[in-house]
mmCIF file of C-alpha atoms in Angstrom:
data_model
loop_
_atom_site.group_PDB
_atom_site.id
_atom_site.type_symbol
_atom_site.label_atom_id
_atom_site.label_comp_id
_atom_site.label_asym_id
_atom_site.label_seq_id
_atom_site.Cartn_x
_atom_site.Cartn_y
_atom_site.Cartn_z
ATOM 1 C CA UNK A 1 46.161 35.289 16.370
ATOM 2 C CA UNK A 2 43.161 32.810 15.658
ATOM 3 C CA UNK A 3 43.260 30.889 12.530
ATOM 4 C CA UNK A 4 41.648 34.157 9.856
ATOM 5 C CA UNK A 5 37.596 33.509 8.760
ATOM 6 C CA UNK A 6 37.861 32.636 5.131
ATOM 7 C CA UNK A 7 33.869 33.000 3.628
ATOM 8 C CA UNK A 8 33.663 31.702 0.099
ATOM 9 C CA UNK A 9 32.525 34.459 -1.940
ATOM 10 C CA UNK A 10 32.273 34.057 -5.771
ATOM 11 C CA UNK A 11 35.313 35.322 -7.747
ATOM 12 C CA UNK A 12 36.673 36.560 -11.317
ATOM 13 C CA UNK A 13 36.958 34.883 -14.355
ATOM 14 C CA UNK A 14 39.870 36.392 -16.341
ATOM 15 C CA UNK A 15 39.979 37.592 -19.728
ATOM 16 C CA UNK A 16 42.189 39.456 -22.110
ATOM 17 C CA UNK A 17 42.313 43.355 -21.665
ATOM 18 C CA UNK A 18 42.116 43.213 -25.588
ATOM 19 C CA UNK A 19 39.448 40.839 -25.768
ATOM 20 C CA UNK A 20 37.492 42.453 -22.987
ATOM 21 C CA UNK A 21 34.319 43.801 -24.930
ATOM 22 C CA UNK A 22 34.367 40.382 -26.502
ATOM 23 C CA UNK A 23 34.563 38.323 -23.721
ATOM 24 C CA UNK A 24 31.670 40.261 -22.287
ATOM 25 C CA UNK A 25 29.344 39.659 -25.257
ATOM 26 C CA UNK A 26 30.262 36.304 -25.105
ATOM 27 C CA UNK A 27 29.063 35.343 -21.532
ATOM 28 C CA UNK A 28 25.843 37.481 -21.889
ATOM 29 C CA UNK A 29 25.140 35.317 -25.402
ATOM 30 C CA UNK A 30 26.424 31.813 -24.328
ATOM 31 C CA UNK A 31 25.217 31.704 -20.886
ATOM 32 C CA UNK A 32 22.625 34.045 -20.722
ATOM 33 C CA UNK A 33 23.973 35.715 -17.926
ATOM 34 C CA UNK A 34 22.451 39.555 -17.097
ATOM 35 C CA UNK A 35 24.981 41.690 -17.598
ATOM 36 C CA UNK A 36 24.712 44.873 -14.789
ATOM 37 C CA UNK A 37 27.755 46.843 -15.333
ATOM 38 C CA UNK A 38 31.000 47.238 -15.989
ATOM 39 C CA UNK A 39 33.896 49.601 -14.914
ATOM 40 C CA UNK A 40 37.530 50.852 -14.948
ATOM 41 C CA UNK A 41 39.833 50.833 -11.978
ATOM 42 C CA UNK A 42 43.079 51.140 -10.284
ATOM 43 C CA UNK A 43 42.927 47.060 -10.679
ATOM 44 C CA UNK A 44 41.755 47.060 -14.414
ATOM 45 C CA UNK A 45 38.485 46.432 -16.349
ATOM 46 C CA UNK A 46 35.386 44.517 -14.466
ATOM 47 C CA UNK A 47 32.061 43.044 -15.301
ATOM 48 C CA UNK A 48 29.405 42.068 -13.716
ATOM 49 C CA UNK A 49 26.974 39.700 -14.581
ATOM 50 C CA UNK A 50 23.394 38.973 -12.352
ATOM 51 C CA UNK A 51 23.430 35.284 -12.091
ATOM 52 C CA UNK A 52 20.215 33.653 -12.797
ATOM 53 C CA UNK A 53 19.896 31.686 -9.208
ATOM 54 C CA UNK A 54 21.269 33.484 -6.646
ATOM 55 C CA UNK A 55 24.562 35.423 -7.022
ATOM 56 C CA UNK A 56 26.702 37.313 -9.256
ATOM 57 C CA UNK A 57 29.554 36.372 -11.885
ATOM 58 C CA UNK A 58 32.496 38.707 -12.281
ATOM 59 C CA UNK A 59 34.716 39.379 -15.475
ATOM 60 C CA UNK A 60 38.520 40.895 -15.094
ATOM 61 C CA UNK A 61 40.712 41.726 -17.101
ATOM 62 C CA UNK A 62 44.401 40.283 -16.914
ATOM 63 C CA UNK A 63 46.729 43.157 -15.908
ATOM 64 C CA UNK A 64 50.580 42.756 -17.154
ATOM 65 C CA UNK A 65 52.091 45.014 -13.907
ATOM 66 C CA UNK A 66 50.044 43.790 -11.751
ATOM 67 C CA UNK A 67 51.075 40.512 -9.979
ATOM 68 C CA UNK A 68 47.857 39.383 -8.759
ATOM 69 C CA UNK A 69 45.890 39.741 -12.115
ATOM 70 C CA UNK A 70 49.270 39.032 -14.402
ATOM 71 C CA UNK A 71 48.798 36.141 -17.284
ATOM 72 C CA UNK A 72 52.188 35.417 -16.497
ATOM 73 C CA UNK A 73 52.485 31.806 -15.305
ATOM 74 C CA UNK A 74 48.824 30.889 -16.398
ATOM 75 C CA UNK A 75 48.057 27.106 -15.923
ATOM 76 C CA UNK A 76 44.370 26.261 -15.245
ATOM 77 C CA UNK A 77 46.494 23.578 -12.811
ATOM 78 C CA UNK A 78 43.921 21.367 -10.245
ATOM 79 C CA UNK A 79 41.687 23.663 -8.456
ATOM 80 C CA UNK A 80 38.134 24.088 -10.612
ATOM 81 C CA UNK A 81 35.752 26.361 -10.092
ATOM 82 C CA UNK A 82 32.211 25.173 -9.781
ATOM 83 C CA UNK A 83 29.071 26.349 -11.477
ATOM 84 C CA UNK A 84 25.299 24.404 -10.690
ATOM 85 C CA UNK A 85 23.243 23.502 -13.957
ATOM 86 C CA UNK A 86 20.052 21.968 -13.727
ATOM 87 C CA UNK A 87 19.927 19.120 -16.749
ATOM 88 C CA UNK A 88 24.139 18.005 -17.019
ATOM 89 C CA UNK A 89 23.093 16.820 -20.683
ATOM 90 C CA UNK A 90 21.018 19.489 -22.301
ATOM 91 C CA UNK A 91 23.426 21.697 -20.996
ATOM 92 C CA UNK A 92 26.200 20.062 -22.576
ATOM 93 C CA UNK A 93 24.076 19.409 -26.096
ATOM 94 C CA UNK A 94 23.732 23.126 -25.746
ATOM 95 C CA UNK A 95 27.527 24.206 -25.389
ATOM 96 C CA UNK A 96 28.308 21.513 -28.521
ATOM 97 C CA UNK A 97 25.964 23.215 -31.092
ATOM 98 C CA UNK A 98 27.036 26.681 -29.831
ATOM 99 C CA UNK A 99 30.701 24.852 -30.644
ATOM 100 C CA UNK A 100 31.546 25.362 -26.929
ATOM 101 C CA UNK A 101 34.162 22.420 -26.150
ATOM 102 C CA UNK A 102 33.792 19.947 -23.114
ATOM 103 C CA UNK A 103 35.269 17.234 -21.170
ATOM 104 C CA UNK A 104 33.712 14.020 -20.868
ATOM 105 C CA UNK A 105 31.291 13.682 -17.766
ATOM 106 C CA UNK A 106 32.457 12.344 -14.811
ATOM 107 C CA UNK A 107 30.309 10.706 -11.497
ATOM 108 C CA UNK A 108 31.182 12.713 -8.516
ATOM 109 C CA UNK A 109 31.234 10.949 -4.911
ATOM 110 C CA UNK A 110 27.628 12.751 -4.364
ATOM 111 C CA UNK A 111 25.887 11.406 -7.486
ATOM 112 C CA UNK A 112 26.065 14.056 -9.391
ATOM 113 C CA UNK A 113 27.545 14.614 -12.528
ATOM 114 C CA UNK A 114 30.626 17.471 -13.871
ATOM 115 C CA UNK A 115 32.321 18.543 -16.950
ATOM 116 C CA UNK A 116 34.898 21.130 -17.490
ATOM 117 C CA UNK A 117 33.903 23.368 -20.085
ATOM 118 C CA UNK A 118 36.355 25.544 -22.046
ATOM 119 C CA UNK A 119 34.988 29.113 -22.075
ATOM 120 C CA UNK A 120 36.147 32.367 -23.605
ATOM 121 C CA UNK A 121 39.432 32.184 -24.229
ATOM 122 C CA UNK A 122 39.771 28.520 -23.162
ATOM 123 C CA UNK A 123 39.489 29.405 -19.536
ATOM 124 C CA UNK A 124 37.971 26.214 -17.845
ATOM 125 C CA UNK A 125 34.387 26.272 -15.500
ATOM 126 C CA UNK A 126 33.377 23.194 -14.535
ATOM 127 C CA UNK A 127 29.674 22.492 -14.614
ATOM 128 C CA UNK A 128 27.814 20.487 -11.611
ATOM 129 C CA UNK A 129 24.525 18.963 -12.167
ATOM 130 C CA UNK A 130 21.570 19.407 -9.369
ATOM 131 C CA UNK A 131 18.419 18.185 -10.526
ATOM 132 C CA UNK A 132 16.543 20.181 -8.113
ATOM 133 C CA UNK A 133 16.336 23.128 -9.983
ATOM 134 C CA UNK A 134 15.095 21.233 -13.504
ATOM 135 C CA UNK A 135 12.477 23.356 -14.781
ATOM 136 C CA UNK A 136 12.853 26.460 -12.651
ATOM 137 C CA UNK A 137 15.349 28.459 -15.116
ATOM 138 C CA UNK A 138 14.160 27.190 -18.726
ATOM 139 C CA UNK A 139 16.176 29.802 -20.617
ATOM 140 C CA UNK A 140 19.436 29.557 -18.788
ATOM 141 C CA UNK A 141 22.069 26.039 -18.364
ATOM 142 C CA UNK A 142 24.484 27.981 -15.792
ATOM 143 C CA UNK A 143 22.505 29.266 -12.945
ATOM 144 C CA UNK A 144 24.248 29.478 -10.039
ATOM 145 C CA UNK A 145 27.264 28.415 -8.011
ATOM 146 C CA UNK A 146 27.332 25.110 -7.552
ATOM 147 C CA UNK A 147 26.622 23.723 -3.733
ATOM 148 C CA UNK A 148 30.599 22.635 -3.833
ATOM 149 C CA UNK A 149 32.049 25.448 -5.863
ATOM 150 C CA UNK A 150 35.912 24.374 -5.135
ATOM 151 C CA UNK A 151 37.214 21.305 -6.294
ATOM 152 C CA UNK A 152 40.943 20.811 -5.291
ATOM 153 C CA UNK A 153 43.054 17.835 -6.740
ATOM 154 C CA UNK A 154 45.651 17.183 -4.144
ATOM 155 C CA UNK A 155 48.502 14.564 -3.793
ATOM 156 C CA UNK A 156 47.759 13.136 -0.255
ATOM 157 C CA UNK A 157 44.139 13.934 0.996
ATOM 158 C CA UNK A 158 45.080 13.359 5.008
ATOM 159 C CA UNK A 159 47.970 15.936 4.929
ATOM 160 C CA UNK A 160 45.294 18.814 2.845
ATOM 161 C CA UNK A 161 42.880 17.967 5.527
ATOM 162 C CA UNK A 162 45.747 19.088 8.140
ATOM 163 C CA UNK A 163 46.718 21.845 6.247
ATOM 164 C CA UNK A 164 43.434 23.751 5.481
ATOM 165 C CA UNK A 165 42.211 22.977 8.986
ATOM 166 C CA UNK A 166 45.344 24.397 10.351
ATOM 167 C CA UNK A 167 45.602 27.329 7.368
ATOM 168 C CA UNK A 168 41.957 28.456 6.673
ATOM 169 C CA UNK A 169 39.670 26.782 9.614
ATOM 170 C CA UNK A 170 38.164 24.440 7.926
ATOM 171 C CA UNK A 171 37.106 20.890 8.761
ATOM 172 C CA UNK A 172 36.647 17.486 7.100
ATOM 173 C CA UNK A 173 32.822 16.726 6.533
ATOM 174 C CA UNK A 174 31.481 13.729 8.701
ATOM 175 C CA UNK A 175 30.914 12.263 5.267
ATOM 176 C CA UNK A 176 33.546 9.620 4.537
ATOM 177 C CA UNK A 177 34.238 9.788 0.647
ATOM 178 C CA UNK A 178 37.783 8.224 1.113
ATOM 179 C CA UNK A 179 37.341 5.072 -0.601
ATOM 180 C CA UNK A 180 37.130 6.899 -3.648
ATOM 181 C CA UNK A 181 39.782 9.115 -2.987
ATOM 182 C CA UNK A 182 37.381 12.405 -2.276
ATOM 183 C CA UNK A 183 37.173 14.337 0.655
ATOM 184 C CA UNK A 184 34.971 17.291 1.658
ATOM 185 C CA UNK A 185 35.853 19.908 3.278
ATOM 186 C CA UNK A 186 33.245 22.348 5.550
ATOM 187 C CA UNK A 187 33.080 25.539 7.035
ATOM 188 C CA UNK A 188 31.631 25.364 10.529
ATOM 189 C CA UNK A 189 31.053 29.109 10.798
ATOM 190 C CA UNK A 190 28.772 28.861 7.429
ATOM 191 C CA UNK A 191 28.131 25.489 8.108
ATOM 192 C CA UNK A 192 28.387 24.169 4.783
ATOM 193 C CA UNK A 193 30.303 21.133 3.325
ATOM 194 C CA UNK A 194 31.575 23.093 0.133
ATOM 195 C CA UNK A 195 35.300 21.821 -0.964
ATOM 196 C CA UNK A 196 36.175 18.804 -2.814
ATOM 197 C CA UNK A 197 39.380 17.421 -2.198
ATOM 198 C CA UNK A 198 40.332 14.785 -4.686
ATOM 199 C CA UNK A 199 43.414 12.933 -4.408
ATOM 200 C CA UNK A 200 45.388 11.819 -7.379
ATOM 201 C CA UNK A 201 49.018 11.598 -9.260
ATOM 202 C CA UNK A 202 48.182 14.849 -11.475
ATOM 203 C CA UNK A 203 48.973 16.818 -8.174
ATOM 204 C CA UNK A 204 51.816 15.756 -7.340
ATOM 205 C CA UNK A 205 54.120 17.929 -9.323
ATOM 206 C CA UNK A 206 52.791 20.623 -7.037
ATOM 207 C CA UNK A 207 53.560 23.447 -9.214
ATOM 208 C CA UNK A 208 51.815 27.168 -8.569
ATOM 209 C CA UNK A 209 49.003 27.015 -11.233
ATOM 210 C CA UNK A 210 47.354 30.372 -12.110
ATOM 211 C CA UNK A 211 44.188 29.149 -13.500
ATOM 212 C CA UNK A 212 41.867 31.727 -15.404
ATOM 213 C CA UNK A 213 38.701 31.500 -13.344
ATOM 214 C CA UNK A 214 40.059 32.077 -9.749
ATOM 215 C CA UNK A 215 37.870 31.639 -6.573
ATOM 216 C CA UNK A 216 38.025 34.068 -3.894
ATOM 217 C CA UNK A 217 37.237 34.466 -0.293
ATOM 218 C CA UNK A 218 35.624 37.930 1.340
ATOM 219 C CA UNK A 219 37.352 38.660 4.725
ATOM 220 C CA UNK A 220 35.039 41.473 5.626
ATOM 221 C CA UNK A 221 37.006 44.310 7.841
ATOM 222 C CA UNK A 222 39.668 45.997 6.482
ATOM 223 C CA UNK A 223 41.658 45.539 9.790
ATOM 224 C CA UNK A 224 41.155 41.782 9.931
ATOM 225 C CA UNK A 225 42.153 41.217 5.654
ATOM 226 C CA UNK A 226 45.232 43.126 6.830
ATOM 227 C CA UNK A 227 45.944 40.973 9.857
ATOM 228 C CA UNK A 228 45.055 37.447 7.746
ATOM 229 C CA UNK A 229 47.707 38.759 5.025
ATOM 230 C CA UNK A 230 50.470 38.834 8.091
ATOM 231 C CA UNK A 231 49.323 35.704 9.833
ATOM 232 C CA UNK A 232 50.027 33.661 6.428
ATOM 233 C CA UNK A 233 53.266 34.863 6.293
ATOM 234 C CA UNK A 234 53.914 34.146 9.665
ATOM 235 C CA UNK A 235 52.992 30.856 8.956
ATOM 236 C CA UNK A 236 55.777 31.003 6.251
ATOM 237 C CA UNK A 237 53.588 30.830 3.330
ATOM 238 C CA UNK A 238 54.376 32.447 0.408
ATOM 239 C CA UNK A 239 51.613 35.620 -0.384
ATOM 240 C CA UNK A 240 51.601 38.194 -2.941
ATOM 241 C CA UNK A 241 51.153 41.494 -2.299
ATOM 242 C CA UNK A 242 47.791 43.320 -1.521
ATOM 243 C CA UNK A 243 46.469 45.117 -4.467
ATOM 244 C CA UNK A 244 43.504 47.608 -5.329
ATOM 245 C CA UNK A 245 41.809 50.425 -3.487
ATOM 246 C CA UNK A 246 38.423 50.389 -1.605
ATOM 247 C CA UNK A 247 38.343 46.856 -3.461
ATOM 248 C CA UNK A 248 41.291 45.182 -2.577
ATOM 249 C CA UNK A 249 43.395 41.737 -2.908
ATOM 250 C CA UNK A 250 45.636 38.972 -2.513
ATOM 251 C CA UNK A 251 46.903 35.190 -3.505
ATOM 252 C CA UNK A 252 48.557 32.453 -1.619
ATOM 253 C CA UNK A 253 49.128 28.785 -2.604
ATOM 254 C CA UNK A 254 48.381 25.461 -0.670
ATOM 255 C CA UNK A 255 50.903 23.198 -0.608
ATOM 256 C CA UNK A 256 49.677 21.308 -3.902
ATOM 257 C CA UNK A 257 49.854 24.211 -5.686
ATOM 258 C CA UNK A 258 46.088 25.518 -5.646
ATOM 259 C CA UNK A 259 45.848 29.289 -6.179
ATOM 260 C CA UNK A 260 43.766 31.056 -2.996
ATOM 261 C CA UNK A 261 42.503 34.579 -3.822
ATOM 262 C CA UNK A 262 41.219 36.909 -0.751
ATOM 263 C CA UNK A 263 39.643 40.190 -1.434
ATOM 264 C CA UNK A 264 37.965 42.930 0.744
ATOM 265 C CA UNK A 265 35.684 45.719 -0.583
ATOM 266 C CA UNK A 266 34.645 48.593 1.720
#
């Protein structure tokens, strides 16, 4: 079997099943996000928000007997995910007088600037600055996804290369960023450089992190989600089981530790 086609597609941000109606309110206050529905399942409690760029933000609840969506083990860990804002510092002024906390900014290897912000429930987003869309959403300071959405620390940047060629297809971008200990990673099917590998010490202890806002790639036919669940384990990585009904899902882990999600809806 070919190496499986892994499409970035948005993802959940967990919450509390207690602190569900809470969490909700909060998102549609603080970021101004649409909300268009929610629902109960075999998998738990959903949201879904209509971003204000393109795309849509999801809510789930954690679910205690279910090991995909269990808090047990939770460690926001090295793998951020990545939401575009248009000004980096109003939208940071804004968080601090809505006593939203943030991490200091940071330059990434692009120019722009991120920040990790501590949401509902402390779950950490990290915020990426494009300039581009200054002026175009005046009411809202997280618009979209942001044009890397995955950020990955990782202990050795030329073995992750290796390993998410040889594991999920992709490629390193023709953009050299290793002098400052980056690298970008592209799909060629969507042709789109949209992973940031960074390489650093606070990956090495390589420990499984279950991080509260998890990113997830769409494998569209039910046949082929089925078929990339037994290739991993062929390839003697460790997967969880597949969960859910008409919408349904599954983990794995790179070797650093990053949390992969995979879902299929039909």
């Amino acid at each position: 079997m070919e190496t499986p086609g892994f499409k970035f597609d948005g993802g959940f941000i967990m919450v509390p099943w207690e602190q569900f109606d809470e969490a909700v309110e909060w998102y549609r206050e603080k970021m101004g996000w649409r909300l268009k529905g929610t629902g109960t399942g075999p998998v738990g409690r959903k949201a879904f928000f209509k971003l204000p760029g393109p795309g849509q933000a999801n809510l789930k609840s954690f679910e205690s007997d279910i090991d995909h969506f269990t808090i047990d083990g939770y460690l926001e860990g090295n793998c951020r995910f990545c939401f575009r804002t248009a000004n980096h510092e109003q939208s940071l002024q804004y968080f601090k007088q809505q006593g939203v906390e943030h991490s200091d900014s940071i330059e990434m290897p692009d120019g722009t600037w991120s920040a990790d912000l501590h949401a509902f429930g402390g779950i950490r987003l990290t915020l990426s600055e494009d300039k581009k869309l200054e002026g175009k959403f005046p009411d809202s300071r997280v618009i979209q996804y942001a044009a890397k959405p995955l950020w990955l620390g990782v202990s050795n940047l030329a073995s992750s290369i290796q390993w998410y060629e040889r594991t999920m297809g992709f490629v390193r971008s023709k953009k050299d960023f290793s002098k400052l200990g980056f690298a970008l990673l592209r799909d060629v099917r969507q042709k789109w450089d949209f992973i940031w590998l960074q390489e650093g010490p606070q990956a090495s202890d390589r420990a499984k992190a279950n991080p509260g806002a998890r990113p997830y790639f769409h494998i569209k036919k039910q046949e082929d989600f089925f078929n990339a669940h037994q290739w991993l384990k062929d390839q003697s990585i460790e997967v969880s089981d597949v969960v859910g009904e008409r919408w349904q899902g599954f983990h794995f882990y790179d070797p650093d530790g990053n949390r992969l999600n995979v879902w299929t809806y039909y």
